[in-house]
Amino acid sequence: MKKIILFLSLSLLSLLTFAAKPEYSYVRVSVNGTTCIVKLYNETPKHRDNFIKLVNEGFYNGSLFHRVIKDFMIQGGDPDSKNAAQGVLLGEGDLDYKIPAEFNDSLFHKKGVLAAARDNNPEKSSSAAQFYLVQGKKYTPKELDRLEQLKLEGKKIPSYQRDIYETLGGTPFLDHNYTVFGETVKGISLIDSIAALPTDSNDRPLQNVVMEMSVLTPLATRKLEAELRGEPYKPNIFRRFLDLFAK
């Protein structure tokens, strides 16, 4: 009897363990059937939770990437962009609240990151809705030295970040001015393709770039993370059982 109770207890504990939510949340961004997947940082919980809330509500579906600058970034999330006539200036739309800045020395503007747009408020609080994905460019060591003096007020860029800015690229002059709260882990070419589109004098693409977003389910998250590790998704018997009921 004791052995049966112990077995059942261990089984229940295993089920509860495997039923736990994944550590990270991911969002799928789709444009004309092409997608990228963005991992949201736990170090920026206010931005993470707000973004997930809006995505789950369908807020971004049908909105545009309304501001596109090659070698810089692609920006979207303006609620006024839905059904906006071609050529109309966009970028002023927002919700009726802001997100307090969440700066972190380890989170920086490398290529592919997700960051929050904002106006010129002194607290550097973020727009509740508008965001951008960084394309950026690669920098030479001398260019980074010059940025430290001219744009970063003498603040030194850590060596590991310099290496990434030199090899992958990004927009280092935005660090500690705009909150970075995620990064593209799959499909980064979507950013490059949008950034290459022709635009008007207001940096709005001449063709509408309509987005759809969804939060990955726990099952999709586990499969993605296995893929990112270069491993096949091989759940054990408890996980396979739970996956029968997962979306």
mmCIF file of C-alpha atoms in Angstrom:
data_model
loop_
_atom_site.group_PDB
_atom_site.id
_atom_site.type_symbol
_atom_site.label_atom_id
_atom_site.label_comp_id
_atom_site.label_asym_id
_atom_site.label_seq_id
_atom_site.Cartn_x
_atom_site.Cartn_y
_atom_site.Cartn_z
ATOM 1 C CA MET A 1 0.000 0.000 0.000
ATOM 2 C CA LYS A 2 2.782 2.391 0.899
ATOM 3 C CA LYS A 3 4.516 1.618 -2.401
ATOM 4 C CA ILE A 4 1.320 2.398 -4.324
ATOM 5 C CA ILE A 5 0.891 5.709 -2.497
ATOM 6 C CA LEU A 6 4.544 6.579 -3.132
ATOM 7 C CA PHE A 7 4.184 5.720 -6.828
ATOM 8 C CA LEU A 8 1.022 7.796 -7.163
ATOM 9 C CA SER A 9 2.655 10.712 -5.342
ATOM 10 C CA LEU A 10 5.700 10.612 -7.591
ATOM 11 C CA SER A 11 3.495 10.344 -10.668
ATOM 12 C CA LEU A 12 1.421 13.327 -9.579
ATOM 13 C CA LEU A 13 4.572 15.325 -8.865
ATOM 14 C CA SER A 14 5.936 14.489 -12.301
ATOM 15 C CA LEU A 15 2.699 15.512 -13.968
ATOM 16 C CA LEU A 16 2.636 18.810 -12.105
ATOM 17 C CA THR A 17 6.263 19.454 -13.022
ATOM 18 C CA PHE A 18 5.726 18.821 -16.705
ATOM 19 C CA ALA A 19 2.464 20.777 -16.689
ATOM 20 C CA ALA A 20 4.266 23.902 -15.520
ATOM 21 C CA LYS A 21 4.395 26.793 -17.939
ATOM 22 C CA PRO A 22 7.610 27.268 -19.948
ATOM 23 C CA GLU A 23 10.091 29.751 -18.529
ATOM 24 C CA TYR A 24 9.873 32.102 -21.522
ATOM 25 C CA SER A 25 7.059 33.481 -23.658
ATOM 26 C CA TYR A 26 7.309 33.757 -27.430
ATOM 27 C CA VAL A 27 5.300 35.732 -29.975
ATOM 28 C CA ARG A 28 4.878 34.867 -33.641
ATOM 29 C CA VAL A 29 4.826 37.876 -35.989
ATOM 30 C CA SER A 30 3.414 37.123 -39.450
ATOM 31 C CA VAL A 31 3.444 39.289 -42.566
ATOM 32 C CA ASN A 32 2.026 37.912 -45.823
ATOM 33 C CA GLY A 33 2.636 34.339 -44.731
ATOM 34 C CA THR A 34 6.232 34.954 -43.641
ATOM 35 C CA THR A 35 6.950 34.799 -39.924
ATOM 36 C CA CYS A 36 9.489 35.559 -37.278
ATOM 37 C CA ILE A 37 9.386 34.472 -33.652
ATOM 38 C CA VAL A 38 10.341 36.787 -30.820
ATOM 39 C CA LYS A 39 11.358 35.702 -27.333
ATOM 40 C CA LEU A 40 10.215 38.074 -24.583
ATOM 41 C CA TYR A 41 12.675 38.872 -21.808
ATOM 42 C CA ASN A 42 11.759 38.079 -18.214
ATOM 43 C CA GLU A 43 14.037 40.922 -17.106
ATOM 44 C CA THR A 44 11.451 43.407 -18.426
ATOM 45 C CA PRO A 45 8.232 42.050 -16.911
ATOM 46 C CA LYS A 46 6.086 45.175 -17.346
ATOM 47 C CA HIS A 47 6.798 45.346 -21.080
ATOM 48 C CA ARG A 48 6.529 41.557 -21.463
ATOM 49 C CA ASP A 49 3.152 41.308 -19.747
ATOM 50 C CA ASN A 50 1.708 44.322 -21.552
ATOM 51 C CA PHE A 51 2.814 42.972 -24.940
ATOM 52 C CA ILE A 52 1.370 39.514 -24.252
ATOM 53 C CA LYS A 53 -1.916 41.078 -23.142
ATOM 54 C CA LEU A 54 -2.222 43.116 -26.346
ATOM 55 C CA VAL A 55 -1.251 40.200 -28.567
ATOM 56 C CA ASN A 56 -3.777 37.899 -26.886
ATOM 57 C CA GLU A 57 -6.463 40.551 -27.345
ATOM 58 C CA GLY A 58 -5.700 40.684 -31.084
ATOM 59 C CA PHE A 59 -4.728 44.337 -30.773
ATOM 60 C CA TYR A 60 -1.950 44.163 -33.376
ATOM 61 C CA ASN A 61 -3.783 42.080 -35.943
ATOM 62 C CA GLY A 62 -4.402 44.154 -39.043
ATOM 63 C CA SER A 63 -2.096 46.999 -37.992
ATOM 64 C CA LEU A 64 0.889 48.108 -40.067
ATOM 65 C CA PHE A 65 4.615 48.402 -39.915
ATOM 66 C CA HIS A 66 4.201 52.086 -40.633
ATOM 67 C CA ARG A 67 7.778 53.383 -40.284
ATOM 68 C CA VAL A 68 10.629 51.593 -42.016
ATOM 69 C CA ILE A 69 14.231 52.801 -42.247
ATOM 70 C CA LYS A 70 16.822 50.555 -43.873
ATOM 71 C CA ASP A 71 19.846 49.744 -41.683
ATOM 72 C CA PHE A 72 17.907 51.059 -38.689
ATOM 73 C CA MET A 73 14.559 49.501 -37.721
ATOM 74 C CA ILE A 74 10.966 48.669 -38.624
ATOM 75 C CA GLN A 75 8.267 50.190 -36.396
ATOM 76 C CA GLY A 76 4.635 49.236 -35.870
ATOM 77 C CA GLY A 77 1.809 49.122 -33.375
ATOM 78 C CA ASP A 78 0.074 52.425 -34.088
ATOM 79 C CA PRO A 79 -3.643 51.675 -33.570
ATOM 80 C CA ASP A 80 -4.468 54.384 -36.122
ATOM 81 C CA SER A 81 -2.711 52.356 -38.817
ATOM 82 C CA LYS A 82 -5.564 49.889 -39.171
ATOM 83 C CA ASN A 83 -7.407 50.693 -42.401
ATOM 84 C CA ALA A 84 -5.355 53.895 -42.815
ATOM 85 C CA ALA A 85 -5.417 55.333 -46.329
ATOM 86 C CA GLN A 86 -2.223 55.002 -48.314
ATOM 87 C CA GLY A 87 0.137 57.948 -47.798
ATOM 88 C CA VAL A 88 -1.407 59.118 -44.514
ATOM 89 C CA LEU A 89 1.199 60.071 -41.905
ATOM 90 C CA LEU A 90 1.158 57.595 -39.029
ATOM 91 C CA GLY A 91 2.989 57.258 -35.730
ATOM 92 C CA GLU A 92 0.996 59.403 -33.303
ATOM 93 C CA GLY A 93 -1.505 56.769 -32.223
ATOM 94 C CA ASP A 94 -1.229 55.090 -28.819
ATOM 95 C CA LEU A 95 -3.203 53.811 -25.848
ATOM 96 C CA ASP A 96 -4.021 55.943 -22.807
ATOM 97 C CA TYR A 97 -1.146 54.774 -20.617
ATOM 98 C CA LYS A 98 2.627 54.344 -20.689
ATOM 99 C CA ILE A 99 4.992 51.622 -19.502
ATOM 100 C CA PRO A 100 7.775 52.686 -17.101
ATOM 101 C CA ALA A 101 11.258 52.284 -18.562
ATOM 102 C CA GLU A 102 12.961 48.971 -17.756
ATOM 103 C CA PHE A 103 16.625 49.436 -18.639
ATOM 104 C CA ASN A 104 19.038 46.576 -18.104
ATOM 105 C CA ASP A 105 22.766 46.618 -18.865
ATOM 106 C CA SER A 106 22.600 43.116 -20.325
ATOM 107 C CA LEU A 107 19.820 43.989 -22.798
ATOM 108 C CA PHE A 108 20.998 46.019 -25.747
ATOM 109 C CA HIS A 109 20.095 46.969 -29.304
ATOM 110 C CA LYS A 110 21.646 44.123 -31.271
ATOM 111 C CA LYS A 111 20.074 43.157 -34.589
ATOM 112 C CA GLY A 112 16.702 41.473 -34.161
ATOM 113 C CA VAL A 113 15.736 42.872 -30.768
ATOM 114 C CA LEU A 114 12.235 44.016 -29.931
ATOM 115 C CA ALA A 115 12.082 47.421 -28.248
ATOM 116 C CA ALA A 116 9.431 49.919 -27.206
ATOM 117 C CA ALA A 117 8.926 53.206 -29.014
ATOM 118 C CA ARG A 118 8.305 56.362 -26.997
ATOM 119 C CA ASP A 119 7.889 60.101 -27.184
ATOM 120 C CA ASN A 120 10.289 62.612 -25.631
ATOM 121 C CA ASN A 121 9.002 62.296 -22.066
ATOM 122 C CA PRO A 122 11.813 62.871 -19.513
ATOM 123 C CA GLU A 123 11.179 59.558 -17.715
ATOM 124 C CA LYS A 124 11.749 57.676 -20.996
ATOM 125 C CA SER A 125 8.533 55.781 -20.387
ATOM 126 C CA SER A 126 7.483 53.572 -23.289
ATOM 127 C CA SER A 127 4.496 53.691 -25.576
ATOM 128 C CA ALA A 128 1.911 51.160 -24.491
ATOM 129 C CA ALA A 129 1.450 49.980 -28.068
ATOM 130 C CA GLN A 130 4.173 51.018 -30.491
ATOM 131 C CA PHE A 131 7.318 48.931 -30.847
ATOM 132 C CA TYR A 132 10.183 48.375 -33.250
ATOM 133 C CA LEU A 133 12.383 45.524 -34.438
ATOM 134 C CA VAL A 134 16.026 46.431 -35.006
ATOM 135 C CA GLN A 135 17.839 45.812 -38.252
ATOM 136 C CA GLY A 136 20.752 48.162 -37.659
ATOM 137 C CA LYS A 137 24.155 47.772 -39.241
ATOM 138 C CA LYS A 138 27.624 46.478 -38.415
ATOM 139 C CA TYR A 139 30.064 48.893 -36.779
ATOM 140 C CA THR A 140 33.822 49.146 -36.844
ATOM 141 C CA PRO A 141 35.754 49.537 -33.571
ATOM 142 C CA LYS A 142 36.482 53.183 -34.457
ATOM 143 C CA GLU A 143 32.815 53.883 -35.111
ATOM 144 C CA LEU A 144 31.897 52.416 -31.734
ATOM 145 C CA ASP A 145 34.575 54.537 -30.058
ATOM 146 C CA ARG A 146 33.071 57.612 -31.699
ATOM 147 C CA LEU A 147 29.549 56.632 -30.608
ATOM 148 C CA GLU A 148 30.681 56.292 -27.018
ATOM 149 C CA GLN A 149 31.865 59.902 -27.038
ATOM 150 C CA LEU A 150 29.182 61.544 -29.173
ATOM 151 C CA LYS A 151 25.990 59.580 -28.454
ATOM 152 C CA LEU A 152 26.548 57.686 -25.202
ATOM 153 C CA GLU A 153 28.122 60.560 -23.229
ATOM 154 C CA GLY A 154 31.304 58.609 -22.616
ATOM 155 C CA LYS A 155 29.570 55.440 -21.397
ATOM 156 C CA LYS A 156 31.628 52.447 -22.467
ATOM 157 C CA ILE A 157 30.060 49.637 -24.467
ATOM 158 C CA PRO A 158 31.003 46.277 -22.857
ATOM 159 C CA SER A 159 33.423 44.204 -24.914
ATOM 160 C CA TYR A 160 30.975 41.358 -25.538
ATOM 161 C CA GLN A 161 28.420 43.842 -26.846
ATOM 162 C CA ARG A 162 31.034 45.497 -29.045
ATOM 163 C CA ASP A 163 31.778 42.086 -30.565
ATOM 164 C CA ILE A 164 28.106 41.634 -31.440
ATOM 165 C CA TYR A 165 27.770 45.149 -32.852
ATOM 166 C CA GLU A 166 30.826 44.475 -35.032
ATOM 167 C CA THR A 167 29.716 41.037 -36.280
ATOM 168 C CA LEU A 168 25.897 40.933 -36.158
ATOM 169 C CA GLY A 169 25.103 44.635 -36.055
ATOM 170 C CA GLY A 170 22.512 46.768 -34.327
ATOM 171 C CA THR A 171 21.800 50.309 -33.157
ATOM 172 C CA PRO A 172 24.062 50.946 -30.140
ATOM 173 C CA PHE A 173 23.195 54.648 -29.933
ATOM 174 C CA LEU A 174 19.718 53.683 -28.654
ATOM 175 C CA ASP A 175 21.002 51.793 -25.614
ATOM 176 C CA HIS A 176 19.633 53.062 -22.279
ATOM 177 C CA ASN A 177 17.271 55.373 -24.120
ATOM 178 C CA TYR A 178 14.613 52.895 -25.243
ATOM 179 C CA THR A 179 13.570 49.728 -23.424
ATOM 180 C CA VAL A 180 14.628 46.487 -25.104
ATOM 181 C CA PHE A 181 12.259 43.676 -24.097
ATOM 182 C CA GLY A 182 12.738 40.795 -26.522
ATOM 183 C CA GLU A 183 14.756 39.348 -29.377
ATOM 184 C CA THR A 184 14.088 37.512 -32.615
ATOM 185 C CA VAL A 185 15.080 33.856 -32.317
ATOM 186 C CA LYS A 186 13.769 32.619 -35.664
ATOM 187 C CA GLY A 187 12.980 34.255 -39.010
ATOM 188 C CA ILE A 188 15.143 37.360 -38.665
ATOM 189 C CA SER A 189 15.141 37.641 -42.465
ATOM 190 C CA LEU A 190 11.593 39.017 -42.169
ATOM 191 C CA ILE A 191 13.066 42.190 -40.673
ATOM 192 C CA ASP A 192 15.540 42.522 -43.554
ATOM 193 C CA SER A 193 12.833 42.040 -46.171
ATOM 194 C CA ILE A 194 10.575 44.711 -44.672
ATOM 195 C CA ALA A 195 13.470 47.122 -44.133
ATOM 196 C CA ALA A 196 14.318 46.859 -47.852
ATOM 197 C CA LEU A 197 10.877 48.034 -49.010
ATOM 198 C CA PRO A 198 10.583 51.402 -50.807
ATOM 199 C CA THR A 199 9.056 54.132 -48.638
ATOM 200 C CA ASP A 200 7.604 57.630 -48.975
ATOM 201 C CA SER A 201 9.036 60.831 -47.484
ATOM 202 C CA ASN A 202 7.582 59.883 -44.071
ATOM 203 C CA ASP A 203 9.308 56.459 -44.092
ATOM 204 C CA ARG A 204 5.989 54.694 -44.587
ATOM 205 C CA PRO A 205 6.219 51.732 -46.994
ATOM 206 C CA LEU A 206 4.582 52.353 -50.338
ATOM 207 C CA GLN A 207 2.810 49.019 -49.950
ATOM 208 C CA ASN A 208 0.967 48.288 -46.720
ATOM 209 C CA VAL A 209 2.812 45.848 -44.464
ATOM 210 C CA VAL A 210 0.035 44.240 -42.429
ATOM 211 C CA MET A 211 0.935 42.158 -39.379
ATOM 212 C CA GLU A 212 -0.716 39.349 -37.445
ATOM 213 C CA MET A 213 0.536 38.206 -34.029
ATOM 214 C CA SER A 214 -0.040 35.284 -31.719
ATOM 215 C CA VAL A 215 1.507 34.005 -28.494
ATOM 216 C CA LEU A 216 2.996 30.532 -28.841
ATOM 217 C CA THR A 217 1.238 27.833 -26.845
ATOM 218 C CA PRO A 218 3.249 25.871 -24.245
ATOM 219 C CA LEU A 219 3.446 22.909 -26.634
ATOM 220 C CA ALA A 220 4.648 25.084 -29.517
ATOM 221 C CA THR A 221 7.136 26.714 -27.141
ATOM 222 C CA ARG A 222 8.609 23.370 -26.081
ATOM 223 C CA LYS A 223 8.971 22.299 -29.709
ATOM 224 C CA LEU A 224 10.593 25.628 -30.628
ATOM 225 C CA GLU A 225 13.077 25.505 -27.782
ATOM 226 C CA ALA A 226 14.060 21.955 -28.735
ATOM 227 C CA GLU A 227 14.575 23.170 -32.313
ATOM 228 C CA LEU A 228 16.692 26.104 -31.126
ATOM 229 C CA ARG A 229 18.855 23.681 -29.156
ATOM 230 C CA GLY A 230 19.267 21.583 -32.291
ATOM 231 C CA GLU A 231 17.433 18.666 -30.722
ATOM 232 C CA PRO A 232 14.371 16.668 -31.786
ATOM 233 C CA TYR A 233 11.342 17.083 -29.573
ATOM 234 C CA LYS A 234 11.256 13.803 -27.637
ATOM 235 C CA PRO A 235 9.002 14.115 -24.594
ATOM 236 C CA ASN A 236 8.916 11.349 -22.007
ATOM 237 C CA ILE A 237 5.771 9.393 -21.208
ATOM 238 C CA PHE A 238 4.378 12.027 -18.819
ATOM 239 C CA ARG A 239 4.983 14.821 -21.290
ATOM 240 C CA ARG A 240 3.408 12.848 -24.152
ATOM 241 C CA PHE A 241 0.340 12.304 -22.013
ATOM 242 C CA LEU A 242 0.010 16.009 -21.242
ATOM 243 C CA ASP A 243 0.619 16.937 -24.877
ATOM 244 C CA LEU A 244 -2.521 15.005 -25.812
ATOM 245 C CA PHE A 245 -4.478 17.792 -24.134
ATOM 246 C CA ALA A 246 -2.250 20.671 -25.216
ATOM 247 C CA LYS A 247 -2.856 22.906 -28.182
#
